[in-house]
Short mmCIF file of C-alpha atoms in Angstrom, two decimals:
data_model
loop_
_atom_site.label_atom_id
_atom_site.label_comp_id
_atom_site.label_asym_id
_atom_site.label_seq_id
_atom_site.Cartn_x
_atom_site.Cartn_y
_atom_site.Cartn_z
CA MET A 1 -4.39 -9.92 -18.33
CA CYS A 2 -3.00 -13.30 -19.39
CA ILE A 3 -4.16 -15.97 -16.95
CA SER A 4 -1.28 -18.41 -17.36
CA VAL A 5 1.40 -15.74 -17.04
CA LEU A 6 -0.25 -14.74 -13.76
CA GLN A 7 -0.25 -18.43 -12.83
CA LEU A 8 3.46 -18.57 -13.62
CA PHE A 9 4.32 -15.63 -11.42
CA TYR A 10 2.00 -16.87 -8.68
CA SER A 11 4.00 -20.13 -8.62
CA PHE A 12 7.23 -18.15 -8.79
CA PHE A 13 6.33 -16.04 -5.76
CA LYS A 14 5.09 -19.09 -3.87
CA SER A 15 8.60 -20.51 -4.19
CA LEU A 16 9.98 -17.35 -2.56
CA VAL A 17 7.86 -17.52 0.59
CA GLY A 18 10.09 -17.01 3.62
CA LYS A 19 12.62 -14.89 1.76
CA ASP A 20 13.26 -11.20 2.41
CA VAL A 21 12.03 -8.90 -0.31
CA VAL A 22 11.49 -5.19 -0.88
CA VAL A 23 8.14 -4.21 -2.37
CA GLU A 24 7.98 -0.85 -4.12
CA LEU A 25 4.45 0.48 -4.48
CA LYS A 26 3.02 2.76 -7.14
CA ASN A 27 2.75 5.54 -4.51
CA ASP A 28 6.57 5.37 -4.22
CA LEU A 29 6.52 3.74 -0.79
CA SER A 30 9.12 0.95 -0.41
CA ILE A 31 8.60 -1.75 2.19
CA CYS A 32 11.14 -4.37 3.24
CA GLY A 33 9.87 -7.58 4.82
CA THR A 34 9.66 -11.35 4.77
CA LEU A 35 7.33 -12.80 2.16
CA HIS A 36 4.64 -14.57 4.16
CA SER A 37 2.20 -15.47 1.41
CA VAL A 38 0.94 -14.59 -2.03
CA ASP A 39 -2.39 -15.27 -3.74
CA GLN A 40 -3.68 -15.64 -7.29
CA TYR A 41 -4.07 -11.85 -7.66
CA LEU A 42 -0.43 -11.47 -6.57
CA ASN A 43 -1.60 -9.77 -3.37
CA ILE A 44 1.35 -9.96 -0.98
CA LYS A 45 1.52 -10.48 2.77
CA LEU A 46 4.73 -9.38 4.44
CA THR A 47 5.86 -9.94 8.02
CA ASP A 48 8.39 -7.98 10.09
CA ILE A 49 8.20 -5.01 7.82
CA SER A 50 10.30 -1.87 7.82
CA VAL A 51 10.02 1.12 5.55
CA THR A 52 13.27 1.20 3.62
CA ASP A 53 13.36 4.84 2.54
CA PRO A 54 13.86 7.55 5.16
CA GLU A 55 10.66 7.57 7.14
CA LYS A 56 8.67 10.03 5.04
CA TYR A 57 5.91 7.61 5.92
CA PRO A 58 5.59 7.75 9.72
CA HIS A 59 2.24 5.92 9.75
CA MET A 60 3.99 2.58 9.37
CA LEU A 61 6.00 2.81 12.60
CA SER A 62 3.82 0.49 14.66
CA VAL A 63 2.93 -1.97 11.91
CA LYS A 64 4.72 -5.32 11.87
CA ASN A 65 2.73 -7.30 9.32
CA CYS A 66 0.83 -6.08 6.33
CA PHE A 67 -1.23 -7.08 3.34
CA ILE A 68 -0.45 -5.35 0.04
CA ARG A 69 -2.96 -5.35 -2.80
CA GLY A 70 -1.39 -6.78 -5.94
CA SER A 71 -2.70 -3.97 -8.13
CA VAL A 72 -0.62 -1.32 -6.32
CA VAL A 73 2.74 -3.08 -6.62
CA ARG A 74 5.27 -1.49 -8.97
CA TYR A 75 8.33 -3.68 -8.23
CA VAL A 76 9.27 -6.60 -6.04
CA GLN A 77 13.01 -6.51 -5.40
CA LEU A 78 14.64 -9.88 -4.76
CA PRO A 79 18.18 -10.89 -3.80
CA ALA A 80 19.90 -12.07 -6.97
CA ASP A 81 21.01 -15.40 -5.55
CA GLU A 82 17.44 -16.47 -4.77
CA VAL A 83 16.32 -16.42 -8.37
CA ASP A 84 17.36 -18.60 -11.27
CA THR A 85 16.94 -15.85 -13.86
CA GLN A 86 17.68 -18.15 -16.79
CA LEU A 87 14.94 -20.57 -15.73
CA LEU A 88 12.47 -17.76 -15.12
CA GLN A 89 13.20 -16.15 -18.49
CA ASP A 90 12.72 -19.45 -20.32
CA ALA A 91 9.47 -20.20 -18.48
CA ALA A 92 8.09 -16.70 -19.16
CA ARG A 93 9.06 -16.92 -22.83
CA LYS A 94 7.31 -20.28 -23.11
CA GLU A 95 4.15 -18.93 -21.48
CA ALA A 96 4.13 -15.90 -23.76
CA LEU A 97 4.43 -18.13 -26.82
CA GLN A 98 1.56 -20.28 -25.62
CA GLN A 99 -0.53 -17.16 -25.09
CA LYS A 100 -0.11 -16.11 -28.68
CA GLN A 101 -1.51 -19.41 -29.98
CA ARG B 1 -16.43 -13.29 -9.10
CA THR B 2 -18.89 -13.08 -6.21
CA ALA B 3 -17.88 -11.32 -3.01
CA ALA B 4 -17.48 -13.63 -0.02
CA PRO B 5 -16.58 -11.97 3.26
CA LEU B 6 -14.00 -13.72 5.43
CA SER B 7 -14.64 -13.86 9.16
CA CYS B 8 -12.10 -11.85 11.05
CA SER B 9 -12.02 -13.71 14.32
CA SER B 10 -9.66 -16.55 13.47
CA LYS B 11 -6.29 -15.00 12.73
CA HIS B 12 -6.64 -11.44 13.96
CA SER B 13 -7.92 -10.63 17.43
CA THR B 14 -10.78 -8.16 17.13
CA LYS B 15 -9.00 -6.11 19.81
CA GLU B 16 -6.13 -5.30 17.46
CA LYS B 17 -6.42 -2.22 15.36
CA HIS B 18 -5.69 -2.17 11.68
CA LEU B 19 -4.31 0.59 9.52
CA VAL B 20 -5.20 1.04 5.88
CA LEU B 21 -3.48 3.29 3.34
CA LEU B 22 -5.79 4.43 0.56
CA ARG B 23 -4.92 5.39 -2.98
CA ASP B 24 -5.88 9.01 -2.33
CA GLY B 25 -3.18 9.16 0.35
CA ARG B 26 -5.46 8.92 3.36
CA THR B 27 -4.70 6.74 6.39
CA LEU B 28 -7.56 5.08 8.27
CA ILE B 29 -7.16 3.29 11.60
CA GLY B 30 -9.80 1.17 13.28
CA PHE B 31 -11.13 -2.29 14.04
CA LEU B 32 -11.38 -4.44 10.93
CA ARG B 33 -14.76 -6.14 10.89
CA SER B 34 -14.60 -7.87 7.55
CA ILE B 35 -12.46 -8.32 4.48
CA ASP B 36 -13.18 -10.19 1.26
CA GLN B 37 -11.16 -11.40 -1.70
CA PHE B 38 -11.32 -7.96 -3.37
CA ALA B 39 -9.93 -6.34 -0.19
CA ASN B 40 -13.30 -4.60 0.40
CA LEU B 41 -13.12 -3.62 4.09
CA VAL B 42 -15.50 -2.79 6.90
CA PHE B 43 -13.92 -0.65 9.62
CA HIS B 44 -15.40 0.01 13.03
CA GLN B 45 -14.55 3.04 15.24
CA THR B 46 -12.55 4.44 12.38
CA VAL B 47 -10.18 7.34 12.78
CA GLU B 48 -8.63 9.25 9.91
CA ARG B 49 -5.05 10.04 10.82
CA ILE B 50 -3.42 13.02 9.13
CA HIS B 51 0.37 13.31 9.20
CA VAL B 52 2.22 16.55 8.58
CA GLY B 53 5.92 16.41 9.34
CA LYS B 54 6.27 15.02 12.85
CA LYS B 55 2.76 16.00 13.92
CA PHE B 56 -0.41 14.00 13.51
CA GLY B 57 -4.08 14.42 14.27
CA ASP B 58 -6.98 11.96 14.47
CA ILE B 59 -10.47 12.67 13.14
CA PRO B 60 -13.15 10.23 14.32
CA ARG B 61 -15.07 8.83 11.33
CA GLY B 62 -17.36 6.09 12.70
CA ILE B 63 -18.01 3.12 10.42
CA PHE B 64 -16.24 2.95 7.06
CA ILE B 65 -16.80 0.68 4.09
CA VAL B 66 -13.82 0.77 1.76
CA ARG B 67 -14.03 -0.54 -1.80
CA GLY B 68 -11.06 -2.83 -2.39
CA GLU B 69 -9.72 -1.04 -5.46
CA ASN B 70 -8.83 1.96 -3.26
CA VAL B 71 -6.73 -0.08 -0.86
CA VAL B 72 -2.96 0.25 -1.12
CA LEU B 73 -1.89 -1.48 2.03
CA LEU B 74 -3.50 -3.02 5.11
CA GLY B 75 -1.42 -3.44 8.26
CA GLU B 76 -1.91 -4.76 11.78
CA ILE B 77 -1.00 -2.23 14.41
CA ASP B 78 1.32 -3.83 16.90
CA MET B 79 0.49 -2.42 20.32
CA ASP B 80 3.86 -3.49 21.68
CA LYS B 81 5.96 -1.70 19.09
CA PRO B 82 6.97 1.75 20.45
CA CYS B 83 5.71 4.37 18.03
CA ASP B 84 4.92 7.61 19.80
CA THR B 85 8.57 8.45 20.39
CA VAL B 86 8.99 10.73 17.36
CA LEU B 87 5.41 11.65 16.60
CA GLN B 88 3.50 14.36 18.37
CA GLN B 89 -0.30 14.29 18.48
CA VAL B 90 -2.02 17.65 18.03
CA SER B 91 -5.61 18.86 17.85
CA ILE B 92 -7.77 18.40 14.76
CA GLU B 93 -7.81 22.14 14.03
CA GLU B 94 -4.04 22.34 14.20
CA ILE B 95 -3.37 19.36 11.95
CA LEU B 96 -5.91 20.56 9.37
CA GLU B 97 -4.18 23.94 9.35
CA GLU B 98 -0.76 22.28 8.94
CA GLN B 99 -2.15 20.19 6.11
CA ARG B 100 -3.60 23.25 4.40
CA LEU B 101 -0.21 24.99 4.57
CA GLN B 102 1.53 21.88 3.25
CA GLN B 103 -0.93 21.63 0.32
CA GLN B 104 -0.46 25.34 -0.40
CA ALA B 105 3.34 25.02 -0.44
CA LYS B 106 3.10 21.98 -2.71
CA GLN B 107 0.79 23.78 -5.13
CA GLU B 108 3.17 26.73 -5.28
CA THR B 109 6.22 24.60 -6.11
CA GLU B 110 4.15 22.64 -8.65
CA LYS B 111 3.00 25.89 -10.28
CA ALA B 112 6.60 27.16 -10.43
CA LYS B 113 7.68 23.87 -12.01
CA VAL B 114 4.93 23.95 -14.63
CA THR B 115 5.77 27.56 -15.51
CA ALA B 116 9.47 26.75 -15.82
CA LEU B 117 8.71 23.83 -18.11
CA LYS B 118 6.24 25.86 -20.16
CA ASP B 119 8.97 28.47 -20.72
CA ARG B 120 11.05 25.70 -22.22
CA GLY B 121 8.20 24.40 -24.36
CA LEU B 122 7.61 21.24 -22.29
CA SER B 123 4.66 19.90 -20.35
CA ILE B 124 4.00 17.02 -17.96
CA PRO B 125 0.93 14.85 -18.63
CA LYS B 126 -1.48 14.80 -15.68
CA ALA B 127 -0.96 11.71 -13.56
CA ASP B 128 -4.64 11.26 -12.66
CA ASN B 129 -5.40 8.55 -15.21
CA LEU B 130 -2.12 6.71 -15.10
CA ASP B 131 -3.22 3.97 -12.75
CA GLU B 132 -6.48 2.80 -14.22
CA TYR B 133 -6.12 -0.96 -14.15
#
């Protein structure tokens, strides 16, 4: 996996700490919460979580904060107005070009 | 990368239980004794909780060491949050029986699906190897 692209997204997520996001996992579980922290492996810590989909997953009822391993994340859904998509696209394109060299 | 365990006493009280979801679908609950940067975990007084519908059952499992790659999610169980309102705890025998019936029903619908697709000349690739990272 490209190190600097990971670095880019690590910095990107760091800038979103404190915002509300929905993390969809590879096991189809979707969790809504406030982004508390992220690390270099893109592991995510969420606070004040709630399971967005109808509670097919009752185990989460008494959990308020959680740590999610980066490797099991499928999507991170963000509110559109919190992201400058143009800036992100340009930065990602630049990183990808640098990777190729 | 060398494993370096983090001490658990600073942020989390050792009296709070943790819940971990594993990639094979199991749920473990217990006292988290250590965690490292790979999310390798050591659980104390572990209980495997099986959920079927609104019922659940706990199987005592003792001490568990979980390799980080199997961890999906790790959560702190909030003792104050009301949780037993909808869920009904049953005996181990009962929950295992419920689980067996659930697995059986799932296998039957899966078999019916595969047969229906086969009749149309289609097949679904097995999902077992899809998440090798």
